[in-house]
PDB file of C-alpha atoms in Angstrom:
ATOM      1  CA  UNK A   1      16.996 -26.436  10.867  1.00  0.00           C
ATOM      2  CA  UNK A   2      18.355 -28.022   7.690  1.00  0.00           C
ATOM      3  CA  UNK A   3      20.673 -25.936   5.534  1.00  0.00           C
ATOM      4  CA  UNK A   4      22.156 -27.282   2.277  1.00  0.00           C
ATOM      5  CA  UNK A   5      25.843 -27.990   2.583  1.00  0.00           C
ATOM      6  CA  UNK A   6      26.684 -25.618  -0.268  1.00  0.00           C
ATOM      7  CA  UNK A   7      24.711 -22.669   1.111  1.00  0.00           C
ATOM      8  CA  UNK A   8      27.432 -19.979   1.220  1.00  0.00           C
ATOM      9  CA  UNK A   9      25.981 -17.768   3.968  1.00  0.00           C
ATOM     10  CA  UNK A  10      26.273 -20.007   7.020  1.00  0.00           C
ATOM     11  CA  UNK A  11      23.604 -20.363   9.653  1.00  0.00           C
ATOM     12  CA  UNK A  12      20.740 -18.002  10.296  1.00  0.00           C
ATOM     13  CA  UNK A  13      21.273 -15.238  12.842  1.00  0.00           C
ATOM     14  CA  UNK A  14      17.953 -15.952  14.572  1.00  0.00           C
ATOM     15  CA  UNK A  15      17.382 -19.556  15.615  1.00  0.00           C
ATOM     16  CA  UNK A  16      13.696 -19.788  16.520  1.00  0.00           C
ATOM     17  CA  UNK A  17      10.646 -19.563  14.266  1.00  0.00           C
ATOM     18  CA  UNK A  18      10.594 -17.252  11.289  1.00  0.00           C
ATOM     19  CA  UNK A  19      12.575 -13.992  11.140  1.00  0.00           C
ATOM     20  CA  UNK A  20      12.460 -11.296   8.496  1.00  0.00           C
ATOM     21  CA  UNK A  21      12.358  -7.513   7.814  1.00  0.00           C
ATOM     22  CA  UNK A  22      15.835  -6.716   9.231  1.00  0.00           C
ATOM     23  CA  UNK A  23      17.083  -3.156   9.555  1.00  0.00           C
ATOM     24  CA  UNK A  24      20.526  -2.109  10.779  1.00  0.00           C
ATOM     25  CA  UNK A  25      20.869   0.540  13.475  1.00  0.00           C
ATOM     26  CA  UNK A  26      22.789   3.705  12.592  1.00  0.00           C
ATOM     27  CA  UNK A  27      25.917   2.390  14.374  1.00  0.00           C
ATOM     28  CA  UNK A  28      25.618  -1.122  12.926  1.00  0.00           C
ATOM     29  CA  UNK A  29      25.683  -2.725  16.380  1.00  0.00           C
ATOM     30  CA  UNK A  30      22.067  -3.908  16.316  1.00  0.00           C
ATOM     31  CA  UNK A  31      19.213  -4.631  13.989  1.00  0.00           C
ATOM     32  CA  UNK A  32      15.440  -4.671  14.261  1.00  0.00           C
ATOM     33  CA  UNK A  33      13.472  -7.575  12.833  1.00  0.00           C
ATOM     34  CA  UNK A  34      10.119  -9.334  12.839  1.00  0.00           C
ATOM     35  CA  UNK A  35       9.749 -12.764  14.463  1.00  0.00           C
ATOM     36  CA  UNK A  36       6.781 -15.111  14.145  1.00  0.00           C
ATOM     37  CA  UNK A  37       5.765 -18.781  14.437  1.00  0.00           C
ATOM     38  CA  UNK A  38       7.377 -19.279  17.826  1.00  0.00           C
ATOM     39  CA  UNK A  39       6.183 -21.296  20.785  1.00  0.00           C
ATOM     40  CA  UNK A  40       5.630 -18.097  22.754  1.00  0.00           C
ATOM     41  CA  UNK A  41       3.711 -16.374  19.932  1.00  0.00           C
ATOM     42  CA  UNK A  42       2.599 -17.362  16.444  1.00  0.00           C
ATOM     43  CA  UNK A  43       1.843 -13.881  15.149  1.00  0.00           C
ATOM     44  CA  UNK A  44       4.519 -11.363  14.209  1.00  0.00           C
ATOM     45  CA  UNK A  45       6.300  -9.247  16.839  1.00  0.00           C
ATOM     46  CA  UNK A  46       9.132  -6.697  16.727  1.00  0.00           C
ATOM     47  CA  UNK A  47      12.519  -7.757  18.126  1.00  0.00           C
ATOM     48  CA  UNK A  48      16.010  -6.309  18.307  1.00  0.00           C
ATOM     49  CA  UNK A  49      19.252  -8.282  17.977  1.00  0.00           C
ATOM     50  CA  UNK A  50      22.489  -7.017  19.553  1.00  0.00           C
ATOM     51  CA  UNK A  51      25.665  -8.163  17.747  1.00  0.00           C
ATOM     52  CA  UNK A  52      27.906  -7.402  20.723  1.00  0.00           C
ATOM     53  CA  UNK A  53      25.886  -9.505  23.153  1.00  0.00           C
ATOM     54  CA  UNK A  54      24.745 -12.021  20.555  1.00  0.00           C
ATOM     55  CA  UNK A  55      21.246 -11.814  22.010  1.00  0.00           C
ATOM     56  CA  UNK A  56      17.773 -10.841  20.886  1.00  0.00           C
ATOM     57  CA  UNK A  57      15.226  -8.811  22.830  1.00  0.00           C
ATOM     58  CA  UNK A  58      11.490  -8.707  22.250  1.00  0.00           C
ATOM     59  CA  UNK A  59      10.035  -5.199  21.878  1.00  0.00           C
ATOM     60  CA  UNK A  60       6.318  -5.558  21.122  1.00  0.00           C
ATOM     61  CA  UNK A  61       3.760  -7.636  23.025  1.00  0.00           C
ATOM     62  CA  UNK A  62       0.663  -6.984  20.948  1.00  0.00           C
ATOM     63  CA  UNK A  63      -2.214  -9.155  19.810  1.00  0.00           C
ATOM     64  CA  UNK A  64      -2.038  -7.935  16.216  1.00  0.00           C
ATOM     65  CA  UNK A  65       0.378  -8.513  13.359  1.00  0.00           C
ATOM     66  CA  UNK A  66       3.439  -6.230  13.271  1.00  0.00           C
ATOM     67  CA  UNK A  67       5.520  -5.366  10.203  1.00  0.00           C
ATOM     68  CA  UNK A  68       8.395  -3.289   8.838  1.00  0.00           C
ATOM     69  CA  UNK A  69      10.167  -1.973  11.959  1.00  0.00           C
ATOM     70  CA  UNK A  70      12.537   0.941  11.398  1.00  0.00           C
ATOM     71  CA  UNK A  71      14.895   2.974  13.560  1.00  0.00           C
ATOM     72  CA  UNK A  72      14.310   6.684  13.880  1.00  0.00           C
ATOM     73  CA  UNK A  73      16.298   9.086  16.086  1.00  0.00           C
ATOM     74  CA  UNK A  74      16.463   9.710  19.836  1.00  0.00           C
ATOM     75  CA  UNK A  75      16.063   6.027  20.672  1.00  0.00           C
ATOM     76  CA  UNK A  76      12.718   5.730  18.882  1.00  0.00           C
ATOM     77  CA  UNK A  77      11.467   3.071  16.483  1.00  0.00           C
ATOM     78  CA  UNK A  78       8.407   2.857  14.235  1.00  0.00           C
ATOM     79  CA  UNK A  79       6.460  -0.063  12.818  1.00  0.00           C
ATOM     80  CA  UNK A  80       3.176  -1.040  11.210  1.00  0.00           C
ATOM     81  CA  UNK A  81       0.624  -2.978  13.262  1.00  0.00           C
ATOM     82  CA  UNK A  82      -2.949  -4.260  13.151  1.00  0.00           C
ATOM     83  CA  UNK A  83      -3.249  -4.333  16.951  1.00  0.00           C
ATOM     84  CA  UNK A  84      -5.961  -1.658  17.209  1.00  0.00           C
ATOM     85  CA  UNK A  85      -7.557  -2.131  13.811  1.00  0.00           C
ATOM     86  CA  UNK A  86      -8.597  -5.703  14.548  1.00  0.00           C
ATOM     87  CA  UNK A  87     -10.656  -4.339  17.451  1.00  0.00           C
ATOM     88  CA  UNK A  88     -12.033  -1.245  15.732  1.00  0.00           C
ATOM     89  CA  UNK A  89     -12.950  -2.415  12.227  1.00  0.00           C
ATOM     90  CA  UNK A  90     -15.790  -4.799  11.413  1.00  0.00           C
ATOM     91  CA  UNK A  91     -14.911  -8.119   9.809  1.00  0.00           C
ATOM     92  CA  UNK A  92     -16.352  -7.002   6.467  1.00  0.00           C
ATOM     93  CA  UNK A  93     -14.047  -3.989   6.277  1.00  0.00           C
ATOM     94  CA  UNK A  94     -11.055  -6.046   7.381  1.00  0.00           C
ATOM     95  CA  UNK A  95     -11.637  -8.596   4.632  1.00  0.00           C
ATOM     96  CA  UNK A  96     -12.203  -5.908   1.992  1.00  0.00           C
ATOM     97  CA  UNK A  97      -8.909  -4.246   2.891  1.00  0.00           C
ATOM     98  CA  UNK A  98      -7.101  -7.579   2.481  1.00  0.00           C
ATOM     99  CA  UNK A  99      -8.030  -8.119  -1.174  1.00  0.00           C
ATOM    100  CA  UNK A 100      -4.927  -6.478  -2.651  1.00  0.00           C
ATOM    101  CA  UNK A 101      -2.074  -8.952  -2.979  1.00  0.00           C
ATOM    102  CA  UNK A 102       1.437  -8.854  -4.439  1.00  0.00           C
ATOM    103  CA  UNK A 103       4.031 -11.643  -4.307  1.00  0.00           C
ATOM    104  CA  UNK A 104       1.894 -13.425  -1.733  1.00  0.00           C
ATOM    105  CA  UNK A 105       1.717 -10.344   0.501  1.00  0.00           C
ATOM    106  CA  UNK A 106      -1.745  -9.340   1.722  1.00  0.00           C
ATOM    107  CA  UNK A 107      -2.214  -5.603   2.254  1.00  0.00           C
ATOM    108  CA  UNK A 108      -4.287  -6.140   5.380  1.00  0.00           C
ATOM    109  CA  UNK A 109      -5.526  -3.394   7.708  1.00  0.00           C
ATOM    110  CA  UNK A 110      -2.716  -1.792   9.727  1.00  0.00           C
ATOM    111  CA  UNK A 111      -1.591   1.561  11.130  1.00  0.00           C
ATOM    112  CA  UNK A 112       1.721   3.167  12.097  1.00  0.00           C
ATOM    113  CA  UNK A 113       3.098   3.297  15.632  1.00  0.00           C
ATOM    114  CA  UNK A 114       6.110   4.820  17.356  1.00  0.00           C
ATOM    115  CA  UNK A 115       7.691   3.639  20.609  1.00  0.00           C
ATOM    116  CA  UNK A 116      11.060   3.620  22.319  1.00  0.00           C
ATOM    117  CA  UNK A 117      13.452   0.714  21.773  1.00  0.00           C
ATOM    118  CA  UNK A 118      11.981  -1.081  24.772  1.00  0.00           C
ATOM    119  CA  UNK A 119       8.396  -1.067  23.516  1.00  0.00           C
ATOM    120  CA  UNK A 120       7.259   1.654  25.913  1.00  0.00           C
ATOM    121  CA  UNK A 121       5.877   5.160  25.333  1.00  0.00           C
ATOM    122  CA  UNK A 122       3.770   3.896  22.408  1.00  0.00           C
ATOM    123  CA  UNK A 123       2.080   6.437  20.158  1.00  0.00           C
ATOM    124  CA  UNK A 124      -0.302   5.686  17.295  1.00  0.00           C
ATOM    125  CA  UNK A 125       0.434   7.887  14.278  1.00  0.00           C
ATOM    126  CA  UNK A 126      -2.244   6.897  11.767  1.00  0.00           C
ATOM    127  CA  UNK A 127      -5.827   5.659  11.800  1.00  0.00           C
ATOM    128  CA  UNK A 128      -6.906   4.681   8.327  1.00  0.00           C
ATOM    129  CA  UNK A 129      -9.410   2.016   7.137  1.00  0.00           C
ATOM    130  CA  UNK A 130      -6.809   0.122   5.150  1.00  0.00           C
ATOM    131  CA  UNK A 131      -3.141  -0.729   4.871  1.00  0.00           C
ATOM    132  CA  UNK A 132      -0.416   1.643   6.127  1.00  0.00           C
ATOM    133  CA  UNK A 133       3.071   0.165   5.830  1.00  0.00           C
ATOM    134  CA  UNK A 134       6.463  -0.058   4.078  1.00  0.00           C
ATOM    135  CA  UNK A 135       7.888   2.678   6.297  1.00  0.00           C
ATOM    136  CA  UNK A 136      11.002   4.790   5.860  1.00  0.00           C
ATOM    137  CA  UNK A 137      12.277   7.595   8.095  1.00  0.00           C
ATOM    138  CA  UNK A 138      12.907  11.114   6.810  1.00  0.00           C
ATOM    139  CA  UNK A 139      15.317  12.617   9.322  1.00  0.00           C
ATOM    140  CA  UNK A 140      14.682  16.274   8.626  1.00  0.00           C
ATOM    141  CA  UNK A 141      12.893  18.976  10.610  1.00  0.00           C
ATOM    142  CA  UNK A 142      10.028  18.308  11.048  1.00  0.00           C
ATOM    143  CA  UNK A 143      10.831  14.591  11.160  1.00  0.00           C
ATOM    144  CA  UNK A 144       8.507  12.419   9.143  1.00  0.00           C
ATOM    145  CA  UNK A 145       7.711   8.833   8.306  1.00  0.00           C
ATOM    146  CA  UNK A 146       7.086   8.109   4.635  1.00  0.00           C
ATOM    147  CA  UNK A 147       4.871   5.108   3.894  1.00  0.00           C
ATOM    148  CA  UNK A 148       2.522   3.337   1.489  1.00  0.00           C
ATOM    149  CA  UNK A 149      -1.202   3.744   2.154  1.00  0.00           C
ATOM    150  CA  UNK A 150      -4.130   1.837   0.686  1.00  0.00           C
ATOM    151  CA  UNK A 151      -6.891   4.036  -0.723  1.00  0.00           C
ATOM    152  CA  UNK A 152      -9.525   1.864  -2.367  1.00  0.00           C
ATOM    153  CA  UNK A 153      -7.673  -0.536  -4.660  1.00  0.00           C
ATOM    154  CA  UNK A 154      -4.700   1.812  -5.051  1.00  0.00           C
ATOM    155  CA  UNK A 155      -1.589   2.110  -2.895  1.00  0.00           C
ATOM    156  CA  UNK A 156      -0.404   5.724  -2.559  1.00  0.00           C
ATOM    157  CA  UNK A 157       2.635   7.436  -1.030  1.00  0.00           C
ATOM    158  CA  UNK A 158       1.960   9.393   2.172  1.00  0.00           C
ATOM    159  CA  UNK A 159       3.905  10.966   5.004  1.00  0.00           C
ATOM    160  CA  UNK A 160       3.112  11.701   8.632  1.00  0.00           C
ATOM    161  CA  UNK A 161       5.003  14.033  10.959  1.00  0.00           C
ATOM    162  CA  UNK A 162       6.294  12.223  14.031  1.00  0.00           C
ATOM    163  CA  UNK A 163       5.639  15.087  16.441  1.00  0.00           C
ATOM    164  CA  UNK A 164       2.403  16.545  15.132  1.00  0.00           C
ATOM    165  CA  UNK A 165       0.911  13.379  13.623  1.00  0.00           C
ATOM    166  CA  UNK A 166      -0.150  15.439  10.590  1.00  0.00           C
ATOM    167  CA  UNK A 167      -0.734  13.249   7.533  1.00  0.00           C
ATOM    168  CA  UNK A 168      -0.245  14.296   3.907  1.00  0.00           C
ATOM    169  CA  UNK A 169      -0.601  12.516   0.582  1.00  0.00           C
ATOM    170  CA  UNK A 170       2.564  12.919  -1.499  1.00  0.00           C
ATOM    171  CA  UNK A 171       1.888  11.013  -4.698  1.00  0.00           C
ATOM    172  CA  UNK A 172      -0.568   8.624  -6.317  1.00  0.00           C
ATOM    173  CA  UNK A 173      -1.108   7.016  -9.703  1.00  0.00           C
ATOM    174  CA  UNK A 174      -4.537   5.701 -10.629  1.00  0.00           C
ATOM    175  CA  UNK A 175      -4.635   1.928 -10.882  1.00  0.00           C
ATOM    176  CA  UNK A 176      -1.171   1.470  -9.338  1.00  0.00           C
ATOM    177  CA  UNK A 177       0.529   0.135  -6.241  1.00  0.00           C
ATOM    178  CA  UNK A 178       3.292   2.508  -5.041  1.00  0.00           C
ATOM    179  CA  UNK A 179       5.523   0.527  -2.693  1.00  0.00           C
ATOM    180  CA  UNK A 180       8.651   0.968  -0.515  1.00  0.00           C
ATOM    181  CA  UNK A 181       8.915   4.777  -0.889  1.00  0.00           C
ATOM    182  CA  UNK A 182      12.207   6.333   0.231  1.00  0.00           C
ATOM    183  CA  UNK A 183      13.626   9.852   0.209  1.00  0.00           C
ATOM    184  CA  UNK A 184      17.387  10.279  -0.178  1.00  0.00           C
ATOM    185  CA  UNK A 185      18.449  13.527   1.449  1.00  0.00           C
ATOM    186  CA  UNK A 186      21.961  13.473  -0.026  1.00  0.00           C
ATOM    187  CA  UNK A 187      20.756  13.260  -3.624  1.00  0.00           C
ATOM    188  CA  UNK A 188      17.364  14.964  -3.103  1.00  0.00           C
ATOM    189  CA  UNK A 189      15.474  12.208  -4.894  1.00  0.00           C
ATOM    190  CA  UNK A 190      12.544   9.891  -4.285  1.00  0.00           C
ATOM    191  CA  UNK A 191      12.612   6.216  -5.200  1.00  0.00           C
ATOM    192  CA  UNK A 192       9.738   3.755  -5.059  1.00  0.00           C
ATOM    193  CA  UNK A 193       8.448   0.603  -6.724  1.00  0.00           C
ATOM    194  CA  UNK A 194       5.374   0.975  -8.928  1.00  0.00           C
ATOM    195  CA  UNK A 195       3.149  -1.780 -10.246  1.00  0.00           C
ATOM    196  CA  UNK A 196       0.140  -1.218 -12.478  1.00  0.00           C
ATOM    197  CA  UNK A 197      -2.926  -3.281 -11.665  1.00  0.00           C
ATOM    198  CA  UNK A 198      -2.982  -4.713 -15.209  1.00  0.00           C
ATOM    199  CA  UNK A 199       0.770  -5.422 -15.451  1.00  0.00           C
ATOM    200  CA  UNK A 200       2.513  -8.489 -14.064  1.00  0.00           C
ATOM    201  CA  UNK A 201       5.815  -6.598 -13.812  1.00  0.00           C
ATOM    202  CA  UNK A 202       6.885  -3.641 -11.684  1.00  0.00           C
ATOM    203  CA  UNK A 203       9.220  -0.677 -12.167  1.00  0.00           C
ATOM    204  CA  UNK A 204      11.662   1.330 -10.080  1.00  0.00           C
ATOM    205  CA  UNK A 205      10.591   4.962 -10.221  1.00  0.00           C
ATOM    206  CA  UNK A 206      12.519   8.139  -9.409  1.00  0.00           C
ATOM    207  CA  UNK A 207      11.457  11.750  -8.857  1.00  0.00           C
ATOM    208  CA  UNK A 208      12.890  14.989  -7.584  1.00  0.00           C
ATOM    209  CA  UNK A 209      11.480  16.766  -4.523  1.00  0.00           C
ATOM    210  CA  UNK A 210       7.722  17.393  -4.568  1.00  0.00           C
ATOM    211  CA  UNK A 211       7.561  14.441  -7.007  1.00  0.00           C
ATOM    212  CA  UNK A 212       8.704  16.477  -9.989  1.00  0.00           C
ATOM    213  CA  UNK A 213      10.249  14.959 -13.142  1.00  0.00           C
ATOM    214  CA  UNK A 214       9.026  11.431 -12.482  1.00  0.00           C
ATOM    215  CA  UNK A 215      10.677   8.736 -14.586  1.00  0.00           C
ATOM    216  CA  UNK A 216      11.151   4.989 -14.721  1.00  0.00           C
ATOM    217  CA  UNK A 217      14.699   3.725 -14.216  1.00  0.00           C
ATOM    218  CA  UNK A 218      16.340   1.264 -16.598  1.00  0.00           C
ATOM    219  CA  UNK A 219      16.165  -1.995 -14.708  1.00  0.00           C
ATOM    220  CA  UNK A 220      15.643  -5.286 -16.549  1.00  0.00           C
ATOM    221  CA  UNK A 221      12.004  -6.291 -16.989  1.00  0.00           C
ATOM    222  CA  UNK A 222      10.750  -8.194 -13.967  1.00  0.00           C
ATOM    223  CA  UNK A 223       9.385  -7.765 -10.475  1.00  0.00           C
ATOM    224  CA  UNK A 224      11.307  -5.515  -8.132  1.00  0.00           C
ATOM    225  CA  UNK A 225      10.806  -5.235  -4.389  1.00  0.00           C
ATOM    226  CA  UNK A 226      12.675  -4.044  -1.284  1.00  0.00           C
ATOM    227  CA  UNK A 227      15.763  -1.861  -1.721  1.00  0.00           C
ATOM    228  CA  UNK A 228      18.265   0.095   0.347  1.00  0.00           C
ATOM    229  CA  UNK A 229      20.446   3.100  -0.565  1.00  0.00           C
ATOM    230  CA  UNK A 230      24.223   3.125  -0.336  1.00  0.00           C
ATOM    231  CA  UNK A 231      25.685   5.772   1.988  1.00  0.00           C
ATOM    232  CA  UNK A 232      26.530   8.137  -0.888  1.00  0.00           C
ATOM    233  CA  UNK A 233      23.054   7.753  -2.402  1.00  0.00           C
ATOM    234  CA  UNK A 234      24.509   6.759  -5.775  1.00  0.00           C
ATOM    235  CA  UNK A 235      23.653   3.051  -5.660  1.00  0.00           C
ATOM    236  CA  UNK A 236      20.940   0.816  -4.300  1.00  0.00           C
ATOM    237  CA  UNK A 237      20.787  -2.844  -3.349  1.00  0.00           C
ATOM    238  CA  UNK A 238      17.492  -4.354  -4.486  1.00  0.00           C
ATOM    239  CA  UNK A 239      15.649  -7.669  -4.409  1.00  0.00           C
ATOM    240  CA  UNK A 240      14.383  -8.507  -7.906  1.00  0.00           C
ATOM    241  CA  UNK A 241      13.011 -11.364  -9.978  1.00  0.00           C
ATOM    242  CA  UNK A 242      14.168 -10.726 -13.561  1.00  0.00           C
ATOM    243  CA  UNK A 243      13.959 -14.269 -14.928  1.00  0.00           C
ATOM    244  CA  UNK A 244      10.201 -14.870 -14.537  1.00  0.00           C
ATOM    245  CA  UNK A 245      11.055 -17.707 -12.174  1.00  0.00           C
ATOM    246  CA  UNK A 246       9.222 -16.324  -9.157  1.00  0.00           C
ATOM    247  CA  UNK A 247      12.571 -16.358  -7.351  1.00  0.00           C
ATOM    248  CA  UNK A 248      13.930 -13.044  -6.069  1.00  0.00           C
ATOM    249  CA  UNK A 249      17.687 -12.524  -5.931  1.00  0.00           C
ATOM    250  CA  UNK A 250      19.734  -9.543  -4.710  1.00  0.00           C
ATOM    251  CA  UNK A 251      21.279  -7.097  -7.160  1.00  0.00           C
ATOM    252  CA  UNK A 252      23.114  -3.811  -7.193  1.00  0.00           C
ATOM    253  CA  UNK A 253      22.001  -0.837  -9.275  1.00  0.00           C
ATOM    254  CA  UNK A 254      24.043   2.277 -10.018  1.00  0.00           C
ATOM    255  CA  UNK A 255      21.727   5.280 -10.335  1.00  0.00           C
ATOM    256  CA  UNK A 256      24.311   7.219 -12.360  1.00  0.00           C
ATOM    257  CA  UNK A 257      25.500   4.613 -14.870  1.00  0.00           C
ATOM    258  CA  UNK A 258      22.296   2.456 -14.720  1.00  0.00           C
ATOM    259  CA  UNK A 259      24.446  -0.656 -14.333  1.00  0.00           C
ATOM    260  CA  UNK A 260      22.415  -3.515 -12.844  1.00  0.00           C
ATOM    261  CA  UNK A 261      24.551  -6.366 -11.558  1.00  0.00           C
ATOM    262  CA  UNK A 262      24.124  -9.556  -9.496  1.00  0.00           C
ATOM    263  CA  UNK A 263      25.211  -9.210  -5.895  1.00  0.00           C
ATOM    264  CA  UNK A 264      23.916 -12.372  -4.184  1.00  0.00           C
ATOM    265  CA  UNK A 265      22.421 -15.397  -5.918  1.00  0.00           C
ATOM    266  CA  UNK A 266      21.209 -18.780  -4.735  1.00  0.00           C
ATOM    267  CA  UNK A 267      18.468 -21.322  -5.443  1.00  0.00           C
ATOM    268  CA  UNK A 268      16.094 -19.793  -2.892  1.00  0.00           C
ATOM    269  CA  UNK A 269      14.252 -16.549  -2.286  1.00  0.00           C
ATOM    270  CA  UNK A 270      16.585 -13.696  -1.285  1.00  0.00           C
ATOM    271  CA  UNK A 271      14.676 -10.680   0.009  1.00  0.00           C
ATOM    272  CA  UNK A 272      14.740  -7.569   2.218  1.00  0.00           C
ATOM    273  CA  UNK A 273      18.358  -6.360   2.008  1.00  0.00           C
ATOM    274  CA  UNK A 274      19.680  -4.069   4.756  1.00  0.00           C
ATOM    275  CA  UNK A 275      23.129  -2.501   4.371  1.00  0.00           C
ATOM    276  CA  UNK A 276      25.346  -1.711   7.364  1.00  0.00           C
ATOM    277  CA  UNK A 277      26.591   1.855   7.923  1.00  0.00           C
ATOM    278  CA  UNK A 278      30.147   0.794   6.995  1.00  0.00           C
ATOM    279  CA  UNK A 279      28.784  -0.480   3.642  1.00  0.00           C
ATOM    280  CA  UNK A 280      30.427  -3.886   4.122  1.00  0.00           C
ATOM    281  CA  UNK A 281      27.792  -6.094   5.750  1.00  0.00           C
ATOM    282  CA  UNK A 282      24.438  -7.028   4.307  1.00  0.00           C
ATOM    283  CA  UNK A 283      21.479  -8.558   6.113  1.00  0.00           C
ATOM    284  CA  UNK A 284      18.937 -10.371   3.971  1.00  0.00           C
ATOM    285  CA  UNK A 285      16.154 -12.941   4.219  1.00  0.00           C
ATOM    286  CA  UNK A 286      16.172 -16.402   2.653  1.00  0.00           C
ATOM    287  CA  UNK A 287      13.802 -19.363   2.760  1.00  0.00           C
ATOM    288  CA  UNK A 288      16.601 -21.848   2.087  1.00  0.00           C
ATOM    289  CA  UNK A 289      15.699 -23.737   5.296  1.00  0.00           C
ATOM    290  CA  UNK A 290      12.009 -23.889   4.260  1.00  0.00           C
ATOM    291  CA  UNK A 291      11.100 -20.936   6.531  1.00  0.00           C
ATOM    292  CA  UNK A 292      12.145 -17.294   6.335  1.00  0.00           C
ATOM    293  CA  UNK A 293      15.406 -16.568   8.170  1.00  0.00           C
ATOM    294  CA  UNK A 294      17.842 -13.652   8.390  1.00  0.00           C
ATOM    295  CA  UNK A 295      21.416 -14.121   7.171  1.00  0.00           C
ATOM    296  CA  UNK A 296      24.471 -11.892   7.064  1.00  0.00           C
ATOM    297  CA  UNK A 297      27.191 -11.647   4.440  1.00  0.00           C
ATOM    298  CA  UNK A 298      29.858  -9.209   3.275  1.00  0.00           C
ATOM    299  CA  UNK A 299      29.445  -7.271   0.051  1.00  0.00           C
ATOM    300  CA  UNK A 300      31.383  -4.865  -2.137  1.00  0.00           C
ATOM    301  CA  UNK A 301      29.470  -2.240  -4.075  1.00  0.00           C
ATOM    302  CA  UNK A 302      31.719  -2.493  -7.104  1.00  0.00           C
ATOM    303  CA  UNK A 303      30.895  -4.191 -10.373  1.00  0.00           C
ATOM    304  CA  UNK A 304      32.495  -5.439 -13.576  1.00  0.00           C
ATOM    305  CA  UNK A 305      29.636  -6.929 -15.566  1.00  0.00           C
ATOM    306  CA  UNK A 306      26.231  -5.361 -16.055  1.00  0.00           C
ATOM    307  CA  UNK A 307      23.096  -7.297 -16.937  1.00  0.00           C
ATOM    308  CA  UNK A 308      21.736  -6.134 -20.273  1.00  0.00           C
ATOM    309  CA  UNK A 309      18.048  -5.428 -20.792  1.00  0.00           C
ATOM    310  CA  UNK A 310      17.594  -8.271 -23.263  1.00  0.00           C
ATOM    311  CA  UNK A 311      18.823 -10.765 -20.653  1.00  0.00           C
TER     312      UNK A 311
END
């Protein structure tokens, strides 16, 4: 693996193949991630990396593509997978469901699954003829997974209860892709990324519970993608392309002051931030070595200079 000598983030945490979609555990001792393009398997599988042991452990052994693993509670994880859909859906339906694209991502057929951290006790939560993905965990009673679901050429926000497997549509906007939905229990707000079908740019949206008082937040014009809340719910770390370069960098955004400031920048794609529970360490994905890899750096969620809208 070749890394430029001036790359400030050191070597990748995962040596083999491609690695992406990291998520810290609640104690910060481990993280889930997706691995692909390895000698043992080309398609994407869920893994866990233990910082204490410095070792990875494979969790899924499926013949489909797996995405977006997240931790839940009680030793459970959830992820999106095409493992059953590729057997159940005809080729025509599979290809139709793959037509929506954004930033090179194909919204191909997939459903949601829950298992323990060792890949056992697997339960399928959804069965929909399209894309289910971009999961987040809502740790309230009853516990739920919030996700994006494809319905026709739209992407809507849905939730499914972990115990009862009851699905419910939460919000949709005609002609729009609603991506990366998250509920912040501390602040009682929803955040998600919205992109209109006829607009090359996307927006960060916010709403109160039950999707009341929906509004667009004042981020610079551009494309915005994955984000993570700070512990107090007052800030987010987000991957955005605001210079029309096609290159995503990592920024901070203060929900109270609307300050948007650069957090990590480099001449490569910087995506999928995951913030540690102590708010000091950040996992992210870069293609600086020509393939996607996970890196770790320290951050401070303070700022001096905000990026103005006209920039």
